[in-house]
XYZ file of C-alpha atoms in Angstrom:
224
model
C -66.800 -36.859 -54.385
C -69.054 -39.751 -53.389
C -66.390 -41.119 -51.080
C -65.852 -37.728 -49.432
C -69.596 -37.282 -48.970
C -69.859 -40.719 -47.392
C -67.258 -39.762 -44.811
C -69.202 -36.724 -43.591
C -68.072 -35.511 -40.177
C -65.526 -38.305 -39.961
C -62.759 -36.572 -37.956
C -64.611 -34.286 -35.518
C -61.701 -33.848 -33.098
C -59.235 -33.038 -35.869
C -61.671 -30.573 -37.456
C -62.398 -28.867 -34.140
C -58.751 -28.563 -33.110
C -57.738 -27.336 -36.546
C -60.480 -24.699 -36.499
C -59.353 -23.238 -33.175
C -55.631 -23.732 -33.740
C -53.123 -23.011 -36.476
C -52.055 -24.897 -39.581
C -48.362 -24.266 -40.126
C -46.424 -24.971 -43.313
C -44.584 -28.277 -43.197
C -40.805 -27.970 -43.627
C -39.924 -28.931 -47.188
C -37.589 -31.709 -46.128
C -40.320 -33.434 -44.108
C -42.244 -34.653 -47.142
C -41.975 -38.202 -48.425
C -41.520 -41.693 -47.080
C -38.940 -43.069 -44.654
C -40.316 -41.877 -41.329
C -37.035 -40.742 -39.816
C -36.552 -38.085 -42.514
C -39.772 -36.420 -41.409
C -38.883 -36.831 -37.743
C -35.451 -35.306 -38.195
C -36.687 -32.284 -40.142
C -39.595 -31.616 -37.786
C -37.347 -31.818 -34.716
C -34.305 -29.971 -36.061
C -35.557 -27.749 -38.892
C -32.668 -28.968 -41.050
C -33.779 -29.301 -44.664
C -33.019 -32.404 -46.685
C -31.018 -30.507 -49.285
C -28.656 -29.313 -46.536
C -27.831 -32.842 -45.381
C -25.698 -33.900 -48.328
C -24.906 -37.637 -48.154
C -26.908 -37.937 -44.908
C -30.204 -37.008 -46.596
C -31.306 -40.605 -47.176
C -31.050 -41.439 -43.473
C -30.224 -38.393 -41.316
C -30.281 -40.545 -38.185
C -26.952 -42.017 -39.276
C -25.597 -38.504 -38.735
C -27.545 -37.930 -35.529
C -26.191 -41.184 -34.102
C -22.682 -39.725 -34.330
C -23.182 -36.094 -33.227
C -25.152 -33.996 -30.758
C -27.558 -31.863 -32.805
C -29.812 -28.954 -31.879
C -33.507 -29.853 -31.818
C -36.775 -28.816 -30.226
C -36.064 -31.360 -27.492
C -32.729 -29.717 -26.660
C -34.348 -26.266 -26.770
C -37.080 -27.261 -24.320
C -34.607 -29.139 -22.127
C -32.578 -25.938 -21.744
C -35.755 -24.171 -20.615
C -36.231 -26.701 -17.796
C -38.688 -29.034 -19.508
C -38.636 -32.797 -19.152
C -38.155 -34.118 -22.683
C -39.485 -37.581 -23.475
C -40.117 -39.616 -26.604
C -42.778 -42.357 -26.480
C -42.671 -44.904 -29.290
C -44.158 -48.422 -29.076
C -41.461 -50.145 -31.107
C -37.925 -51.498 -30.765
C -35.762 -48.744 -29.234
C -32.734 -49.723 -31.345
C -34.550 -49.416 -34.695
C -32.850 -46.615 -36.688
C -30.533 -46.349 -33.651
C -33.184 -44.232 -31.964
C -31.836 -45.126 -28.515
C -28.647 -43.217 -29.396
C -30.168 -40.661 -31.775
C -32.779 -39.374 -29.352
C -30.148 -38.758 -26.693
C -28.080 -36.799 -29.207
C -31.179 -34.771 -30.104
C -31.667 -33.781 -26.464
C -34.288 -36.219 -25.184
C -33.840 -37.129 -21.545
C -36.137 -40.167 -21.635
C -37.168 -42.705 -24.260
C -40.100 -45.040 -23.542
C -40.089 -47.780 -26.187
C -41.899 -51.086 -26.653
C -40.050 -52.677 -23.716
C -42.170 -50.549 -21.409
C -45.351 -50.712 -23.479
C -45.810 -54.403 -24.379
C -48.756 -54.695 -22.003
C -50.828 -52.167 -23.967
C -53.834 -53.143 -26.080
C -53.121 -53.653 -29.787
C -55.360 -52.742 -32.690
C -54.133 -54.705 -35.648
C -50.459 -55.691 -35.444
C -49.337 -52.735 -33.322
C -50.060 -50.887 -30.084
C -53.320 -48.959 -30.235
C -53.168 -45.184 -30.664
C -55.859 -44.852 -28.010
C -53.849 -46.930 -25.519
C -50.826 -44.784 -26.318
C -52.794 -41.602 -25.585
C -53.743 -43.017 -22.188
C -50.060 -43.649 -21.419
C -49.237 -40.057 -22.401
C -52.028 -38.703 -20.201
C -50.801 -40.783 -17.247
C -47.242 -39.582 -17.781
C -48.249 -35.915 -17.937
C -50.414 -36.269 -14.835
C -47.465 -37.585 -12.789
C -44.717 -35.279 -14.102
C -44.249 -32.100 -12.068
C -42.040 -30.278 -14.567
C -43.331 -28.874 -17.841
C -43.002 -31.569 -20.526
C -42.097 -31.768 -24.191
C -43.499 -35.147 -25.216
C -42.764 -36.408 -28.731
C -45.037 -39.316 -29.681
C -44.272 -41.630 -32.602
C -47.372 -43.760 -33.135
C -47.394 -47.216 -34.707
C -51.017 -48.338 -35.089
C -51.390 -47.405 -38.773
C -47.933 -48.555 -39.869
C -47.662 -51.126 -42.656
C -47.563 -53.777 -43.970
C -51.147 -53.555 -45.241
C -52.114 -57.217 -45.419
C -55.656 -58.349 -46.201
C -56.174 -59.877 -42.744
C -54.791 -56.884 -40.842
C -58.146 -56.115 -39.164
C -61.171 -58.308 -38.593
C -64.638 -57.476 -39.882
C -65.750 -56.967 -36.287
C -62.979 -54.412 -35.692
C -63.924 -52.535 -38.853
C -67.634 -52.495 -38.002
C -66.991 -51.418 -34.414
C -64.819 -48.519 -35.567
C -66.566 -47.376 -38.754
C -70.193 -48.306 -38.118
C -72.391 -48.214 -41.222
C -69.505 -46.903 -43.292
C -67.895 -50.351 -43.072
C -70.636 -51.667 -45.365
C -70.239 -48.980 -48.031
C -69.561 -50.330 -51.535
C -67.435 -47.238 -52.204
C -64.378 -48.505 -50.354
C -62.090 -51.449 -50.887
C -60.881 -53.499 -47.937
C -57.522 -51.749 -47.495
C -59.231 -48.371 -47.665
C -61.554 -49.543 -44.878
C -58.526 -50.462 -42.779
C -56.877 -47.092 -43.359
C -60.100 -45.276 -42.447
C -60.427 -47.328 -39.263
C -56.940 -46.322 -38.146
C -57.606 -42.714 -39.163
C -60.775 -42.684 -37.063
C -58.916 -44.038 -34.066
C -56.219 -41.401 -34.526
C -59.000 -38.836 -34.242
C -60.196 -40.532 -31.043
C -56.631 -40.298 -29.722
C -56.683 -36.528 -30.284
C -59.967 -36.313 -28.414
C -58.527 -38.209 -25.433
C -55.524 -35.895 -25.261
C -57.673 -32.786 -25.524
C -60.150 -33.975 -22.875
C -57.321 -34.770 -20.486
C -55.813 -31.327 -20.982
C -59.143 -29.595 -20.452
C -59.995 -31.612 -17.332
C -56.906 -30.610 -15.362
C -55.963 -27.310 -13.809
C -52.298 -26.984 -14.669
C -49.670 -24.340 -14.065
C -48.442 -24.590 -17.638
C -50.503 -24.226 -20.770
C -50.708 -27.423 -22.814
C -50.796 -27.656 -26.566
C -50.921 -30.423 -29.156
C -48.777 -30.295 -32.283
C -49.373 -32.895 -34.951
C -47.828 -33.863 -38.268
C -47.911 -36.917 -40.514
C -44.775 -38.563 -41.817
C -46.043 -39.940 -45.146
C -49.013 -41.553 -46.842
C -49.429 -45.301 -46.271
C -48.223 -47.823 -48.839
C -51.676 -49.214 -49.529
């Protein structure tokens, strides 16, 4: 309770968007670690128990076959479908998998190396700016699937500097209620909230022919 009280209004953008939006039930198969299981279920709706021997890594299946997904659905409606992920495009065979799931474009780390990092990976805030720039230039309606990396493990003791923690968390960084790794997780969580704010502000600032919406889910809790 003390820790929750210390956080206060810690995620204002998340709280505001949740209050004016909808919280939908997460598909059962999207729970648990191994990010690609969550990705696959969220994109396809296929439950883990229906995957048989492919349940451990459904992308092994998706690398072999074209599969219906939200990306394919939106593509058939005339949307541009793009996945943006600041990591190696061949990891989990995503370069093949995403094509088989109906994505027309895949922007991976090769096109994002220049972005600012926060910790060992590309900053969520920098990623949001890339998304905003992409949406501003694209004339067609867009289904953009973003796989962030900033808060990914490993959670080493020197992951973030004291200056980075203080700049992100303010007075909370000096609280005796949190251990160092909890500080780091909170810093990334706060920046995720800032990312949501950037996306929302960009959407609100532009007069667009198509309504824009943000959908968000988490793949699994961090291995702290």
